[in-house]
Amino acid sequence: KKDIRKKAEELNLPAARRPESQEICFVPDNNYPRFLRKNIPLAVEPGPIVDPEGKILGQHEGTHHFTIGQRKGMGLSASHPLYVISIDAKNNTIVAGHNKMLYENELVASQLNFISVSELKESIMVKAKIRYKHIEADAHVFPVKKDLVEVVFDSPQRAITPGQAVVFYDGETVVGGGIIDSRRIIS
């Protein structure tokens, strides 16, 4: 990034001095609630918060307020801390449970884009990153189909989140990546 900013300054590009943004560029005025109400109405509807067995623990004011691994903002009282374990958008339900339930060794990814290899024909050992500030972790990537891989980490990773990107590295080289479909390997 530093080299790119330097080059942008040399070329006198306006972006050279702009601060980094983590915002979603296609949401006008960064008004996420309005965007969601218009495009995904169910995301802003109240619904149940349940435990992993389906017991209702409380109500939420819209799934858009939550992310996997989140602890705050559920408005629940329990004898132990509760975390968002999963978000069932189809049924407008938040599943809450123990922190230990957030750890998984495996994920399935699709929408693959390999950069340093033309096609993954056999398993490879990589460092994998499952979100922006995640520390890379040792993992094996196994090809399943043309656009589907299974990723098995050497140690459990916290809050593997469907819909997020997974990126594969070999040292400083980006091998490729994809979108996380699920937290467990599908048989």
CSV table of C-alpha atoms in Angstrom, one decimal:
chain,number,residue,atom,x,y,z
A,1,LYS,CA,0.0,0.0,0.0
A,2,LYS,CA,2.8,2.4,0.9
A,3,ASP,CA,4.4,1.9,-2.6
A,4,ILE,CA,1.0,2.4,-4.3
A,5,ARG,CA,0.3,5.6,-2.4
A,6,LYS,CA,3.8,6.9,-3.2
A,7,LYS,CA,3.2,6.2,-6.9
A,8,ALA,CA,-0.2,7.9,-6.7
A,9,GLU,CA,1.4,11.0,-5.2
A,10,GLU,CA,4.0,11.0,-8.0
A,11,LEU,CA,1.2,10.9,-10.5
A,12,ASN,CA,-0.7,13.6,-8.5
A,13,LEU,CA,-3.8,11.4,-8.2
A,14,PRO,CA,-6.4,12.6,-5.7
A,15,ALA,CA,-6.7,9.1,-4.1
A,16,ALA,CA,-3.1,9.4,-2.9
A,17,ARG,CA,-4.1,11.5,0.1
A,18,ARG,CA,-7.5,10.0,0.9
A,19,PRO,CA,-7.8,7.9,4.1
A,20,GLU,CA,-8.5,4.2,3.8
A,21,SER,CA,-12.1,3.2,3.9
A,22,GLN,CA,-13.8,0.1,5.1
A,23,GLU,CA,-17.2,1.3,3.9
A,24,ILE,CA,-19.3,-0.3,1.2
A,25,CYS,CA,-18.8,1.8,-1.8
A,26,PHE,CA,-22.2,1.1,-3.5
A,27,VAL,CA,-24.3,2.2,-0.5
A,28,PRO,CA,-25.3,5.9,-1.0
A,29,ASP,CA,-24.5,8.2,1.9
A,30,ASN,CA,-23.4,5.1,3.9
A,31,ASN,CA,-27.1,4.7,4.9
A,32,TYR,CA,-27.0,0.9,5.4
A,33,PRO,CA,-30.5,0.7,7.1
A,34,ARG,CA,-32.2,2.4,4.2
A,35,PHE,CA,-30.2,0.2,1.7
A,36,LEU,CA,-31.2,-2.9,3.5
A,37,ARG,CA,-34.9,-2.0,4.0
A,38,LYS,CA,-35.1,-1.4,0.2
A,39,ASN,CA,-33.1,-4.4,-1.0
A,40,ILE,CA,-33.3,-7.0,1.8
A,41,PRO,CA,-36.5,-6.3,3.8
A,42,LEU,CA,-36.3,-9.4,5.9
A,43,ALA,CA,-32.9,-8.3,7.2
A,44,VAL,CA,-34.5,-5.4,9.1
A,45,GLU,CA,-37.4,-7.3,10.5
A,46,PRO,CA,-37.5,-8.4,14.1
A,47,GLY,CA,-37.1,-12.1,14.8
A,48,PRO,CA,-36.0,-14.6,17.4
A,49,ILE,CA,-32.7,-15.2,19.0
A,50,VAL,CA,-32.4,-18.9,19.8
A,51,ASP,CA,-29.9,-21.3,21.4
A,52,PRO,CA,-28.4,-24.1,19.3
A,53,GLU,CA,-31.3,-26.4,20.3
A,54,GLY,CA,-33.8,-23.9,19.0
A,55,LYS,CA,-35.0,-22.6,22.4
A,56,ILE,CA,-36.1,-18.9,22.1
A,57,LEU,CA,-33.8,-16.7,24.3
A,58,GLY,CA,-35.1,-13.3,23.1
A,59,GLN,CA,-35.8,-11.1,20.1
A,60,HIS,CA,-33.6,-9.1,17.7
A,61,GLU,CA,-34.4,-6.0,15.7
A,62,GLY,CA,-33.0,-7.3,12.4
A,63,THR,CA,-30.2,-9.6,11.4
A,64,HIS,CA,-28.3,-6.7,9.9
A,65,HIS,CA,-27.2,-5.7,13.4
A,66,PHE,CA,-25.2,-8.9,13.9
A,67,THR,CA,-22.1,-10.7,12.8
A,68,ILE,CA,-20.7,-14.1,13.7
A,69,GLY,CA,-18.7,-13.9,16.9
A,70,GLN,CA,-20.4,-10.8,18.2
A,71,ARG,CA,-21.1,-10.7,21.9
A,72,LYS,CA,-22.6,-7.2,22.5
A,73,GLY,CA,-26.0,-5.9,21.5
A,74,MET,CA,-28.1,-9.0,21.8
A,75,GLY,CA,-29.9,-7.8,25.0
A,76,LEU,CA,-29.8,-11.2,26.6
A,77,SER,CA,-29.2,-12.2,30.1
A,78,ALA,CA,-27.6,-15.5,30.8
A,79,SER,CA,-25.4,-17.2,33.4
A,80,HIS,CA,-22.5,-17.2,30.8
A,81,PRO,CA,-21.5,-14.9,28.0
A,82,LEU,CA,-23.4,-15.5,24.7
A,83,TYR,CA,-22.1,-15.0,21.2
A,84,VAL,CA,-23.6,-15.0,17.8
A,85,ILE,CA,-22.9,-18.5,16.5
A,86,SER,CA,-24.8,-18.2,13.3
A,87,ILE,CA,-27.2,-16.1,11.3
A,88,ASP,CA,-30.1,-17.9,9.6
A,89,ALA,CA,-31.2,-15.1,7.2
A,90,LYS,CA,-33.7,-17.3,5.5
A,91,ASN,CA,-35.6,-17.8,8.8
A,92,ASN,CA,-34.7,-14.4,10.2
A,93,THR,CA,-33.1,-16.0,13.2
A,94,ILE,CA,-29.9,-15.4,15.2
A,95,VAL,CA,-28.4,-18.4,17.0
A,96,ALA,CA,-26.5,-17.6,20.2
A,97,GLY,CA,-24.2,-19.9,22.2
A,98,HIS,CA,-20.9,-20.4,24.0
A,99,ASN,CA,-17.7,-18.8,22.6
A,100,LYS,CA,-16.2,-22.4,22.2
A,101,MET,CA,-18.9,-23.0,19.6
A,102,LEU,CA,-17.3,-20.4,17.3
A,103,TYR,CA,-14.2,-22.5,16.7
A,104,GLU,CA,-14.0,-24.7,13.6
A,105,ASN,CA,-11.2,-26.4,11.7
A,106,GLU,CA,-12.9,-26.6,8.3
A,107,LEU,CA,-14.7,-24.5,5.7
A,108,VAL,CA,-16.0,-24.8,2.2
A,109,ALA,CA,-15.3,-22.0,-0.3
A,110,SER,CA,-16.5,-21.3,-3.8
A,111,GLN,CA,-16.3,-18.4,-6.3
A,112,LEU,CA,-12.6,-19.2,-6.5
A,113,ASN,CA,-9.9,-17.1,-8.0
A,114,PHE,CA,-6.4,-18.7,-8.2
A,115,ILE,CA,-3.6,-16.3,-9.1
A,116,SER,CA,-0.3,-18.1,-8.7
A,117,VAL,CA,-1.7,-21.4,-10.1
A,118,SER,CA,-3.9,-21.9,-13.2
A,119,GLU,CA,-6.1,-24.6,-11.5
A,120,LEU,CA,-6.0,-26.5,-8.3
A,121,LYS,CA,-5.6,-30.1,-9.2
A,122,GLU,CA,-4.3,-31.5,-5.9
A,123,SER,CA,-4.2,-30.4,-2.3
A,124,ILE,CA,-1.8,-27.6,-1.3
A,125,MET,CA,-0.5,-26.3,2.0
A,126,VAL,CA,-1.1,-22.6,2.5
A,127,LYS,CA,-1.5,-19.8,5.1
A,128,ALA,CA,-5.1,-18.9,5.0
A,129,LYS,CA,-6.8,-15.7,6.2
A,130,ILE,CA,-10.5,-15.6,6.9
A,131,ARG,CA,-11.1,-11.9,7.4
A,132,TYR,CA,-9.3,-8.5,7.2
A,133,LYS,CA,-7.5,-8.5,10.6
A,134,HIS,CA,-7.3,-12.3,11.0
A,135,ILE,CA,-3.8,-13.7,11.6
A,136,GLU,CA,-2.9,-16.1,8.8
A,137,ALA,CA,-3.2,-19.8,9.8
A,138,ASP,CA,-1.7,-23.0,8.4
A,139,ALA,CA,-4.2,-24.9,6.3
A,140,HIS,CA,-4.6,-27.5,3.6
A,141,VAL,CA,-6.8,-26.7,0.5
A,142,PHE,CA,-8.4,-29.6,-1.2
A,143,PRO,CA,-10.0,-29.3,-4.6
A,144,VAL,CA,-13.6,-30.7,-4.7
A,145,LYS,CA,-14.9,-29.5,-8.0
A,146,LYS,CA,-13.8,-26.8,-10.5
A,147,ASP,CA,-15.2,-24.0,-8.3
A,148,LEU,CA,-15.3,-25.6,-4.9
A,149,VAL,CA,-12.6,-26.3,-2.3
A,150,GLU,CA,-12.4,-27.6,1.3
A,151,VAL,CA,-10.0,-25.9,3.6
A,152,VAL,CA,-8.8,-27.7,6.7
A,153,PHE,CA,-6.9,-25.7,9.3
A,154,ASP,CA,-4.2,-27.2,11.5
A,155,SER,CA,-5.8,-25.5,14.5
A,156,PRO,CA,-9.4,-24.3,15.1
A,157,GLN,CA,-10.2,-20.8,13.8
A,158,ARG,CA,-12.7,-18.4,15.5
A,159,ALA,CA,-15.8,-17.1,13.8
A,160,ILE,CA,-15.4,-18.6,10.3
A,161,THR,CA,-18.2,-16.6,8.5
A,162,PRO,CA,-20.1,-17.6,5.4
A,163,GLY,CA,-20.1,-14.8,2.9
A,164,GLN,CA,-16.6,-13.5,3.9
A,165,ALA,CA,-13.5,-14.0,1.8
A,166,VAL,CA,-10.8,-16.5,2.5
A,167,VAL,CA,-7.4,-15.8,1.0
A,168,PHE,CA,-4.6,-18.3,0.5
A,169,TYR,CA,-0.9,-17.3,0.8
A,170,ASP,CA,2.4,-19.0,0.1
A,171,GLY,CA,4.8,-16.7,1.9
A,172,GLU,CA,4.3,-13.2,0.4
A,173,THR,CA,2.6,-14.6,-2.7
A,174,VAL,CA,-1.2,-14.6,-2.9
A,175,VAL,CA,-2.1,-18.1,-4.2
A,176,GLY,CA,-5.8,-17.2,-4.5
A,177,GLY,CA,-9.0,-17.1,-2.6
A,178,GLY,CA,-12.7,-17.5,-2.6
A,179,ILE,CA,-15.9,-16.9,-0.7
A,180,ILE,CA,-16.7,-18.9,2.4
A,181,ASP,CA,-19.9,-21.0,1.9
A,182,SER,CA,-20.0,-22.9,5.1
A,183,ARG,CA,-18.1,-23.5,8.3
A,184,ARG,CA,-17.9,-27.3,8.1
A,185,ILE,CA,-17.0,-29.7,5.4
A,186,ILE,CA,-20.1,-30.9,3.5
A,187,SER,CA,-20.0,-34.7,2.9
